[in-house]
Amino acid sequence: MTEFTPKIVAFVCNWCAYGGADNAGSQKLEYPAAVKLIRVMCSGRVEPEMVMQAFRQGADGVMVLGCHPGDCHYRNGNMKALRRFRLFSRLLAQFGIHQDRFVFDWVAASEGKKFQTVATRLAAAVQKLGPLSLTGYVRQGEPS
Amino acid sequence: MKRKSSRAAKAAKISKPALRRTKTRKYAPRAKTAAAPKPKVAFYWCSSCGGCEEAVVDLEENILEVTAAVDIVFWPCALDFKTEDVRALPDQSLAVAFINGAVRTSEQEEMVKLLRAKSQLVIAFGACAVQGGIPSLANLKDKESIITRAYREAESVVNPKGTLPQENTTLHGESLTIPRFYETVYTLADVIPVDYYLPGCPPTRSLLEDALHAILGNRLPARGAVLAPNHSLCKTCERNATKPDRLMIQDLKRIHQVAADPESCFLAQGLLCLGPATRDGCGQACIKANMPCTGCFGPLSHFDQGAKMLSALAGIFQAEGETAADHFAASVVDPAGTFYRYGVAASLLGGRRKERSHG
Ligand code: SF4
Ligand code: SF4
């Protein structure tokens, strides 16, 4: 059996979380190579559809990281994202996707350490859960 | 203000053709000679409630006009034709097959494949065939738990031995085979190529009439089209004009908890209405009955209905902060059942995996 290497997609906002990841890099703080960053202008720009696409296209874990409350470059995009993804997490569970596979959190541009912690924790959780297999999908031997 | 009133006027204008037509339209007269046979039509049902069949019957006196123009050669719900009759037909000899219901069993798969071979056009009729419909809510559970619930646990079931249905049973030397119950519910297009889609739960009478006229008059759009407008219900909703410019809600209420105002936008009243994420074409039957839209017409082309609605709803919720976000999230009692009531089988997370075939 080949060893499972999780794929993790991280949507990071341009103004804070991306800076946080960058900060982790400049401090030489290691975080799992499985984490692929996608830079967006604001966490409020990340639509649930994008996270679903990530899962559908093979991500085993997804995180959306934005500025801390009060720090949003666009005033309240992060708050919209917070409401969206709190509800979204409940929806994921109904579709059989373990809640530990999805993380929404705040990371400031100076928080390289926090970025490392969040990324490492998600990678470990996903490693424990194993590869994602979506339910409700076509199984072998059924209509083709 | 001006913008709003023109919007309202437009809404009134557009919604009119969706009203019931009582005037009968005439199809091109057909010669009564054997040289011009009437086009053959089939109706079939898969996992469905019978509502879509009812929608055909609802054509009322106009059904006579339809039967005058076409030959119905297969309609298990209403006419006594057998599968063998369909098998005996030459391939492509049916002008059109209207198929409603989702696909869940091997028998349904077999039948829709047969009808596909025999028909020039296949129309997915109704929410179940188009998006999976109510039956595809079952995709949120696995097959085993559904069978156990239905045959052992349901309050009305008496099954002391815990017997479960088997595909093959031998009793007194006789063997019985029943269709296989698949792991998941499929949309019609997951199983066979579909030419046109008629959404709705069920499709409205005017939508069906328009489709029939388009087929008989050879005025169909390009294949693959959904035979309903590609804009959201809000666009023609007569309540849209009452929507404030900046829609903000403080609290989400459920329809049974309040006396809904019969004129203003449901969302603005804090009632969840799926209009923004749902395709237009229903004639606003629910809205007119003072009930918010539950989304049966499915999404607009290329969108995921539930994701869009969830997004929109979270966007207009006013309260900020973590506690408020949790309160908001908890106020949607059943997110999947609310945002994907008619379309789990066509959704991004529960739909067919088209990109890769392995688990
Ligand atoms: S679309 Fe609606 S009316 Fe038609 S079969 Fe499905 S549940 Fe019944
Ligand atoms: S949200 Fe509902 S009530 Fe409001 S305009 Fe849209 S369809 Fe009409």
Coordinates of C-alpha atoms and ligand atoms in Angstrom, one line a residue:
Chain A
M1 CA 0.0 0.0 0.0
T2 CA 1.4 3.4 -0.9
E3 CA 1.5 5.9 1.9
F4 CA -1.3 8.5 1.9
T5 CA -0.1 12.0 1.3
P6 CA -3.0 14.4 1.9
K7 CA -3.8 17.2 -0.5
I8 CA -4.7 20.4 1.3
V9 CA -6.0 23.6 -0.3
A10 CA -5.6 26.8 1.6
F11 CA -7.5 29.9 0.5
V12 CA -5.6 32.8 2.0
C13 CA -6.5 36.5 1.8
N14 CA -4.1 38.9 0.2
W15 CA -3.8 41.3 3.1
C16 CA -3.4 39.1 6.2
A17 CA -3.3 35.3 5.8
Y18 CA -1.1 35.3 2.8
G19 CA 1.3 37.6 4.7
G20 CA 1.1 35.1 7.6
A21 CA 2.2 32.3 5.3
D22 CA 4.9 34.5 3.9
N23 CA 6.0 35.4 7.4
A24 CA 6.2 31.7 8.3
G25 CA 8.5 31.2 5.3
S26 CA 10.7 34.1 6.2
Q27 CA 11.0 32.8 9.8
K28 CA 11.9 29.4 8.3
L29 CA 8.9 27.9 10.2
E30 CA 8.1 24.6 8.5
Y31 CA 4.6 23.7 7.5
P32 CA 3.4 20.6 5.6
A33 CA 4.2 20.6 1.9
A34 CA 0.8 19.2 1.2
V35 CA -0.7 22.6 1.8
K36 CA -1.2 24.5 -1.5
L37 CA -1.9 28.2 -1.2
I38 CA -4.5 30.0 -3.3
R39 CA -4.3 33.7 -2.8
V40 CA -7.6 35.6 -3.0
M41 CA -8.2 39.3 -2.3
C42 CA -10.5 38.7 0.7
S43 CA -11.8 35.7 2.6
G44 CA -15.2 37.1 1.8
R45 CA -14.5 36.4 -1.8
V46 CA -14.2 32.7 -1.2
E47 CA -17.5 31.2 -2.1
P48 CA -18.6 27.8 -0.7
E49 CA -18.7 26.7 -4.3
M50 CA -14.9 27.1 -4.5
V51 CA -14.4 25.0 -1.4
M52 CA -16.7 22.4 -2.8
Q53 CA -14.8 22.3 -6.1
A54 CA -11.6 21.8 -4.2
F55 CA -13.0 18.8 -2.4
R56 CA -14.6 17.5 -5.5
Q57 CA -11.4 17.8 -7.4
G58 CA -9.4 15.8 -4.9
A59 CA -8.5 17.9 -1.9
D60 CA -8.6 15.9 1.3
G61 CA -8.7 19.1 3.5
V62 CA -9.5 22.7 2.8
M63 CA -8.8 25.9 4.9
V64 CA -10.0 29.4 4.4
L65 CA -7.9 32.0 6.3
G66 CA -8.7 35.7 6.7
C67 CA -7.9 38.7 8.7
H68 CA -8.8 38.9 12.3
P69 CA -12.1 40.5 13.1
G70 CA -11.8 44.3 12.8
D71 CA -8.8 44.0 10.5
C72 CA -10.5 43.2 7.2
H73 CA -9.2 45.4 4.4
Y74 CA -12.7 45.5 3.0
R75 CA -14.2 46.3 6.4
N76 CA -16.4 43.2 6.9
G77 CA -15.6 40.6 4.2
N78 CA -14.1 38.4 6.9
M79 CA -17.4 38.5 8.9
K80 CA -19.4 37.5 5.9
A81 CA -17.0 34.6 5.4
L82 CA -17.3 33.7 9.0
R83 CA -21.1 33.4 8.8
R84 CA -20.9 31.6 5.5
F85 CA -18.4 29.0 6.6
R86 CA -20.0 28.4 10.0
L87 CA -23.1 27.3 8.2
F88 CA -21.1 25.6 5.5
S89 CA -19.4 23.4 8.1
R90 CA -22.7 22.0 9.1
L91 CA -23.6 21.4 5.5
L92 CA -20.4 19.5 4.9
A93 CA -21.2 17.2 7.8
Q94 CA -24.5 16.3 6.2
F95 CA -22.7 15.4 3.0
G96 CA -20.5 13.1 5.0
I97 CA -17.4 15.2 5.0
H98 CA -15.8 15.2 8.4
Q99 CA -15.8 18.6 10.0
D100 CA -12.1 18.2 10.7
R101 CA -11.4 18.4 7.0
F102 CA -12.4 22.0 6.9
V103 CA -11.0 25.0 8.8
F104 CA -11.9 28.6 8.9
D105 CA -9.6 30.8 10.9
W106 CA -7.9 34.1 11.3
V107 CA -4.2 34.7 10.6
A108 CA -2.6 38.1 10.7
A109 CA 0.2 39.1 8.4
S110 CA 2.6 38.9 11.3
E111 CA 1.4 35.5 12.5
G112 CA 3.7 33.1 10.8
K113 CA 3.6 30.9 13.9
K114 CA -0.2 30.7 13.9
F115 CA -0.2 29.9 10.2
Q116 CA 2.2 27.0 10.9
T117 CA 0.0 25.8 13.8
V118 CA -3.2 25.9 11.8
A119 CA -1.7 24.2 8.7
T120 CA 0.0 21.5 10.7
R121 CA -3.1 20.8 12.8
L122 CA -5.2 20.4 9.6
A123 CA -2.7 18.2 7.9
A124 CA -2.5 15.9 11.0
A125 CA -6.3 15.7 11.2
V126 CA -6.6 14.8 7.5
Q127 CA -3.7 12.3 7.8
K128 CA -5.7 10.6 10.5
L129 CA -9.0 10.6 8.6
G130 CA -7.4 9.3 5.4
P131 CA -8.3 10.1 1.8
L132 CA -11.6 11.8 1.3
S133 CA -14.2 9.7 -0.5
L134 CA -17.4 11.6 -1.2
T135 CA -20.6 9.8 -0.5
G136 CA -23.5 10.0 -3.0
Y137 CA -21.1 9.5 -5.8
V138 CA -21.0 6.8 -8.4
R139 CA -19.8 3.6 -7.1
Q140 CA -18.2 0.9 -9.1
G141 CA -20.5 -1.4 -11.1
E142 CA -23.3 1.1 -11.4
P143 CA -24.6 3.0 -14.4
S144 CA -21.8 4.2 -16.6
Chain B
M1 CA -37.7 54.6 -6.8
K2 CA -38.0 54.8 -10.5
R3 CA -35.8 51.8 -11.0
K4 CA -37.9 49.8 -8.7
S5 CA -41.2 50.6 -10.3
S6 CA -39.9 49.8 -13.8
R7 CA -38.7 46.5 -12.4
A8 CA -42.2 45.8 -11.0
A9 CA -43.8 46.6 -14.4
K10 CA -41.4 44.3 -16.1
A11 CA -42.1 41.6 -13.6
A12 CA -45.8 41.9 -14.3
K13 CA -45.2 41.8 -18.0
I14 CA -43.0 38.7 -17.9
S15 CA -45.0 36.7 -15.6
K16 CA -48.2 36.9 -17.7
P17 CA -47.4 34.2 -20.3
A18 CA -46.8 31.9 -17.4
L19 CA -50.4 32.1 -16.4
R20 CA -52.7 29.3 -17.4
R21 CA -53.8 29.3 -21.0
T22 CA -57.3 28.4 -21.7
K23 CA -57.3 29.2 -25.3
T24 CA -56.4 26.2 -27.4
R25 CA -53.7 26.4 -30.0
K26 CA -53.8 24.5 -33.2
Y27 CA -51.0 22.4 -34.4
A28 CA -50.3 22.2 -38.1
P29 CA -53.1 20.0 -39.5
R30 CA -52.0 16.6 -40.3
A31 CA -53.2 14.6 -43.3
K32 CA -55.4 11.7 -42.3
T33 CA -53.7 9.4 -44.8
A34 CA -51.3 6.6 -43.7
A35 CA -48.6 8.6 -45.5
A36 CA -48.3 11.0 -42.6
P37 CA -48.2 9.0 -39.4
K38 CA -48.5 10.9 -36.1
P39 CA -45.3 11.3 -34.1
K40 CA -45.0 8.7 -31.4
V41 CA -44.6 9.7 -27.8
A42 CA -43.7 7.8 -24.6
F43 CA -44.1 8.8 -21.0
Y44 CA -42.2 7.0 -18.3
W45 CA -41.6 7.3 -14.6
C46 CA -38.6 6.2 -12.5
S47 CA -38.2 7.1 -8.8
S48 CA -41.1 9.6 -8.7
C49 CA -44.2 10.4 -6.7
G50 CA -46.6 10.5 -9.6
G51 CA -46.9 14.3 -9.5
C52 CA -45.3 14.6 -12.9
E53 CA -47.8 12.3 -14.4
E54 CA -50.4 14.5 -12.7
A55 CA -48.9 17.4 -14.5
V56 CA -49.6 15.7 -17.9
V57 CA -53.2 14.9 -16.9
D58 CA -53.5 18.6 -15.8
L59 CA -53.4 19.6 -19.4
E60 CA -57.1 18.8 -19.1
E61 CA -59.0 19.4 -22.3
N62 CA -55.8 20.3 -24.1
I63 CA -54.6 16.7 -23.7
L64 CA -57.2 15.9 -26.3
E65 CA -55.4 18.2 -28.6
V66 CA -52.1 16.5 -27.8
T67 CA -53.5 13.1 -28.4
A68 CA -54.9 14.3 -31.7
A69 CA -51.5 15.4 -32.7
V70 CA -49.4 12.5 -31.4
D71 CA -49.7 8.8 -30.7
I72 CA -49.0 7.9 -27.1
V73 CA -47.4 4.5 -27.4
F74 CA -46.2 3.9 -23.8
W75 CA -47.4 5.4 -20.6
P76 CA -47.3 2.9 -17.7
C77 CA -49.2 5.2 -15.3
A78 CA -52.2 5.6 -17.6
L79 CA -52.2 3.2 -20.5
D80 CA -51.8 -0.6 -20.7
F81 CA -48.7 -1.0 -22.9
K82 CA -46.0 -3.4 -22.0
T83 CA -42.2 -3.2 -22.1
E84 CA -42.3 -5.8 -24.8
D85 CA -44.3 -3.3 -27.0
V86 CA -41.5 -0.8 -26.6
R87 CA -38.8 -3.5 -27.3
A88 CA -40.7 -4.4 -30.5
L89 CA -40.4 -0.9 -31.9
P90 CA -37.6 0.0 -34.3
D91 CA -34.8 2.1 -32.9
Q92 CA -35.4 5.9 -33.1
S93 CA -39.0 5.3 -33.9
L94 CA -40.4 7.4 -31.1
A95 CA -40.3 11.2 -31.7
V96 CA -39.9 11.9 -28.0
A97 CA -39.8 10.2 -24.6
F98 CA -40.7 12.2 -21.5
I99 CA -39.0 10.6 -18.5
N100 CA -39.7 11.7 -15.0
G101 CA -38.3 10.6 -11.7
A102 CA -34.7 9.9 -10.6
V103 CA -32.9 6.7 -11.3
R104 CA -32.2 4.4 -8.4
T105 CA -32.8 0.8 -9.5
S106 CA -31.5 -1.5 -12.2
E107 CA -34.9 -1.7 -13.7
Q108 CA -35.1 2.0 -14.1
E109 CA -31.7 2.1 -15.7
E110 CA -32.7 -0.6 -18.1
M111 CA -36.0 1.1 -19.1
V112 CA -34.4 4.5 -19.7
K113 CA -31.7 3.0 -21.8
L114 CA -34.4 1.2 -23.8
L115 CA -36.3 4.4 -24.3
R116 CA -33.2 6.2 -25.2
A117 CA -32.5 3.7 -28.0
K118 CA -36.1 4.0 -29.3
S119 CA -36.4 7.8 -29.2
Q120 CA -35.1 10.7 -31.2
L121 CA -35.5 13.0 -28.3
V122 CA -35.4 12.3 -24.5
I123 CA -36.7 15.0 -22.2
A124 CA -35.9 14.9 -18.5
F125 CA -39.2 15.8 -17.0
G126 CA -39.4 17.3 -13.6
A127 CA -37.0 18.0 -10.7
C128 CA -36.3 14.4 -10.0
A129 CA -35.2 13.6 -13.5
V130 CA -33.4 16.9 -13.9
Q131 CA -31.6 17.3 -10.6
G132 CA -32.4 14.2 -8.6
G133 CA -35.4 15.8 -6.8
I134 CA -36.7 14.9 -3.4
P135 CA -35.6 11.2 -3.9
S136 CA -32.0 12.3 -4.1
L137 CA -32.1 13.6 -0.5
A138 CA -31.5 9.9 0.1
N139 CA -28.0 10.4 -1.1
L140 CA -27.2 12.0 2.3
K141 CA -27.6 8.5 3.7
D142 CA -26.1 5.2 2.7
K143 CA -28.0 2.3 1.2
E144 CA -27.7 0.1 4.3
S145 CA -29.2 2.7 6.6
I146 CA -32.1 3.4 4.2
I147 CA -33.0 -0.3 3.9
T148 CA -32.7 -0.8 7.7
R149 CA -34.8 2.2 8.5
A150 CA -37.5 1.3 5.9
Y151 CA -37.8 -2.4 6.7
R152 CA -36.8 -2.7 10.3
E153 CA -37.0 0.5 12.2
A154 CA -39.9 2.5 10.8
E155 CA -42.7 2.9 13.3
S156 CA -45.3 1.4 11.0
V157 CA -43.2 -1.7 10.3
V158 CA -43.9 -5.1 11.8
N159 CA -41.0 -7.4 10.9
P160 CA -40.1 -9.6 13.9
K161 CA -37.6 -11.7 11.9
G162 CA -35.9 -8.6 10.5
T163 CA -36.3 -9.8 7.0
L164 CA -34.7 -7.6 4.4
P165 CA -35.5 -7.6 0.7
Q166 CA -33.1 -9.7 -1.3
E167 CA -32.3 -9.4 -5.0
N168 CA -32.6 -13.1 -5.4
T169 CA -34.9 -15.3 -3.4
T170 CA -35.6 -19.0 -3.7
L171 CA -38.8 -20.2 -2.2
H172 CA -40.4 -23.6 -2.7
G173 CA -38.0 -24.3 -5.5
E174 CA -39.0 -21.1 -7.3
S175 CA -36.6 -18.3 -7.7
L176 CA -37.5 -14.6 -7.7
T177 CA -35.4 -11.7 -8.8
I178 CA -36.2 -8.1 -8.1
P179 CA -34.4 -5.0 -9.5
R180 CA -31.2 -4.0 -7.8
F181 CA -31.4 -1.0 -5.5
Y182 CA -28.4 1.2 -6.3
E183 CA -26.1 2.8 -3.7
T184 CA -27.1 6.2 -4.8
V185 CA -29.8 8.2 -6.7
Y186 CA -28.9 9.4 -10.2
T187 CA -30.2 12.2 -12.3
L188 CA -31.4 11.0 -15.7
A189 CA -28.5 12.6 -17.5
D190 CA -26.1 10.6 -15.2
V191 CA -27.4 7.4 -16.9
I192 CA -28.4 8.3 -20.5
P193 CA -27.8 11.3 -22.8
V194 CA -30.7 13.8 -22.3
D195 CA -31.7 16.2 -25.0
Y196 CA -33.8 18.7 -23.1
Y197 CA -34.7 19.5 -19.5
L198 CA -38.1 20.5 -18.1
P199 CA -37.5 21.5 -14.5
G200 CA -40.1 21.9 -11.8
C201 CA -41.8 19.9 -9.1
P202 CA -43.7 19.2 -11.2
P203 CA -43.2 21.3 -14.4
T204 CA -46.1 23.7 -14.9
R205 CA -48.8 23.2 -17.4
S206 CA -47.6 26.2 -19.5
L207 CA -44.0 24.9 -19.5
L208 CA -45.2 21.5 -20.8
E209 CA -47.5 23.1 -23.3
D210 CA -44.7 25.3 -24.6
A211 CA -42.4 22.3 -24.8
L212 CA -45.0 20.3 -26.8
H213 CA -45.6 23.2 -29.1
A214 CA -41.8 23.6 -29.7
I215 CA -41.4 19.9 -30.4
L216 CA -44.4 19.6 -32.7
G217 CA -43.7 22.9 -34.4
N218 CA -40.0 22.1 -34.8
R219 CA -38.9 25.2 -32.9
L220 CA -36.6 23.6 -30.3
P221 CA -33.5 25.4 -29.1
A222 CA -30.1 23.8 -29.3
R223 CA -29.9 20.4 -27.7
G224 CA -29.0 20.3 -24.0
A225 CA -31.1 23.3 -23.2
V226 CA -33.3 23.7 -20.1
L227 CA -36.7 24.7 -21.4
A228 CA -37.2 27.5 -18.9
P229 CA -35.6 30.9 -18.6
N230 CA -32.0 31.2 -17.4
H231 CA -32.5 33.8 -14.8
S232 CA -33.5 33.7 -11.2
L233 CA -37.0 33.7 -9.9
C234 CA -36.4 37.1 -8.2
K235 CA -36.1 38.7 -11.6
T236 CA -39.8 38.3 -12.3
C237 CA -41.1 37.9 -8.8
E238 CA -43.8 40.5 -8.2
R239 CA -42.4 41.1 -4.6
N240 CA -39.0 42.0 -5.9
A241 CA -39.9 45.7 -6.1
T242 CA -40.4 45.7 -2.3
K243 CA -36.9 44.5 -1.7
P244 CA -34.8 47.2 0.0
D245 CA -31.8 48.4 -1.9
R246 CA -29.6 47.1 0.8
L247 CA -31.2 43.8 1.9
M248 CA -30.2 43.1 5.5
I249 CA -31.8 40.7 7.9
Q250 CA -31.4 40.4 11.7
D251 CA -32.9 37.0 12.3
L252 CA -34.1 34.0 10.3
K253 CA -37.7 33.0 10.9
R254 CA -39.5 29.9 9.8
I255 CA -42.7 30.2 7.8
H256 CA -44.8 28.6 10.5
Q257 CA -43.6 31.0 13.2
V258 CA -45.0 34.2 11.6
A259 CA -47.9 35.4 9.6
A260 CA -46.1 36.3 6.4
D261 CA -46.9 39.6 4.8
P262 CA -48.6 38.8 1.5
E263 CA -46.8 41.5 -0.5
S264 CA -43.3 42.1 0.6
C265 CA -40.2 40.0 -0.3
F266 CA -39.9 37.0 1.9
L267 CA -36.1 37.4 2.4
A268 CA -36.7 41.0 3.6
Q269 CA -39.1 39.6 6.1
G270 CA -36.4 37.3 7.4
L271 CA -38.0 34.2 5.8
L272 CA -35.8 32.0 3.8
C273 CA -36.8 32.2 0.1
L274 CA -34.7 30.4 -2.5
G275 CA -35.7 32.7 -5.3
P276 CA -32.2 34.3 -5.7
A277 CA -30.6 30.9 -6.5
T278 CA -33.5 29.3 -8.3
R279 CA -34.4 29.3 -12.0
D280 CA -37.5 31.1 -13.1
G281 CA -40.4 29.6 -15.0
C282 CA -42.7 28.3 -12.3
G283 CA -45.2 31.1 -12.7
Q284 CA -44.6 31.8 -9.0
A285 CA -47.2 29.4 -7.8
C286 CA -45.7 29.3 -4.3
I287 CA -45.1 33.0 -4.0
K288 CA -48.7 33.7 -5.0
A289 CA -49.9 31.3 -2.3
N290 CA -47.8 33.3 0.2
M291 CA -45.2 30.6 0.5
P292 CA -41.5 31.3 -0.1
C293 CA -39.7 29.5 -2.9
T294 CA -38.2 26.1 -1.9
G295 CA -36.1 25.8 -5.1
C296 CA -37.8 23.1 -7.2
F297 CA -36.7 24.6 -10.5
G298 CA -33.1 24.0 -9.6
P299 CA -30.1 26.3 -10.3
L300 CA -29.4 28.5 -13.2
S301 CA -27.0 27.0 -15.8
H302 CA -23.5 26.3 -14.4
F303 CA -24.3 27.1 -10.8
D304 CA -24.6 25.0 -7.6
Q305 CA -27.9 26.1 -6.2
G306 CA -27.2 25.3 -2.5
A307 CA -23.8 26.9 -2.5
K308 CA -25.2 30.1 -4.1
M309 CA -28.1 30.3 -1.7
L310 CA -26.0 29.7 1.4
S311 CA -23.6 32.3 0.3
A312 CA -26.3 34.9 -0.4
L313 CA -28.1 34.2 2.9
A314 CA -24.9 34.5 4.9
G315 CA -24.2 37.8 3.1
I316 CA -27.4 39.5 4.0
F317 CA -27.4 38.4 7.6
Q318 CA -26.5 41.5 9.6
A319 CA -25.1 40.4 12.9
E320 CA -21.3 40.3 13.3
G321 CA -19.1 38.4 15.5
E322 CA -18.5 34.7 16.3
T323 CA -21.5 34.2 18.6
A324 CA -23.8 35.8 16.0
A325 CA -22.3 33.7 13.3
D326 CA -23.0 30.5 15.3
H327 CA -26.5 31.7 16.0
F328 CA -27.0 32.3 12.3
A329 CA -25.6 28.9 11.4
A330 CA -27.8 27.2 13.9
S331 CA -30.9 29.0 12.7
V332 CA -30.9 27.0 9.5
V333 CA -32.2 23.8 10.9
D334 CA -31.3 21.4 8.1
P335 CA -28.9 23.1 5.7
A336 CA -28.6 20.3 3.1
G337 CA -32.3 19.7 3.1
T338 CA -33.0 23.4 2.8
F339 CA -30.5 24.4 0.1
Y340 CA -30.6 21.2 -1.9
R341 CA -34.1 20.0 -1.3
Y342 CA -34.6 19.1 -5.0
G343 CA -31.0 18.6 -6.2
V344 CA -28.6 16.6 -4.0
A345 CA -27.9 14.3 -7.0
A346 CA -26.9 17.3 -9.2
S347 CA -25.0 19.1 -6.5
L348 CA -21.2 19.7 -6.4
L349 CA -20.7 17.5 -3.3
G350 CA -23.4 14.9 -3.9
G351 CA -23.5 14.8 -7.6
R352 CA -21.9 12.4 -10.0
R353 CA -18.1 12.5 -9.9
K354 CA -17.4 13.4 -13.5
E355 CA -13.7 14.2 -13.1
R356 CA -12.5 10.9 -11.9
S357 CA -14.0 7.5 -11.7
H358 CA -12.4 6.0 -8.6
G359 CA -13.5 6.4 -5.0
Ligands
SF4_1 S1 -40.4 16.3 -9.8 FE1 -41.8 16.6 -8.1 S2 -43.8 16.0 -9.0 FE2 -42.2 15.2 -10.4 S3 -41.9 13.1 -9.6 FE3 -40.4 14.4 -8.6 S4 -41.3 14.9 -6.6 FE4 -42.9 14.2 -8.0
SF4_2 S1 -36.3 36.4 -2.5 FE1 -38.3 35.4 -2.9 S2 -39.9 36.9 -2.4 FE2 -38.0 38.0 -2.6 S3 -38.0 38.7 -4.7 FE3 -36.8 36.7 -4.7 S4 -38.4 35.2 -5.1 FE4 -39.5 37.1 -4.6

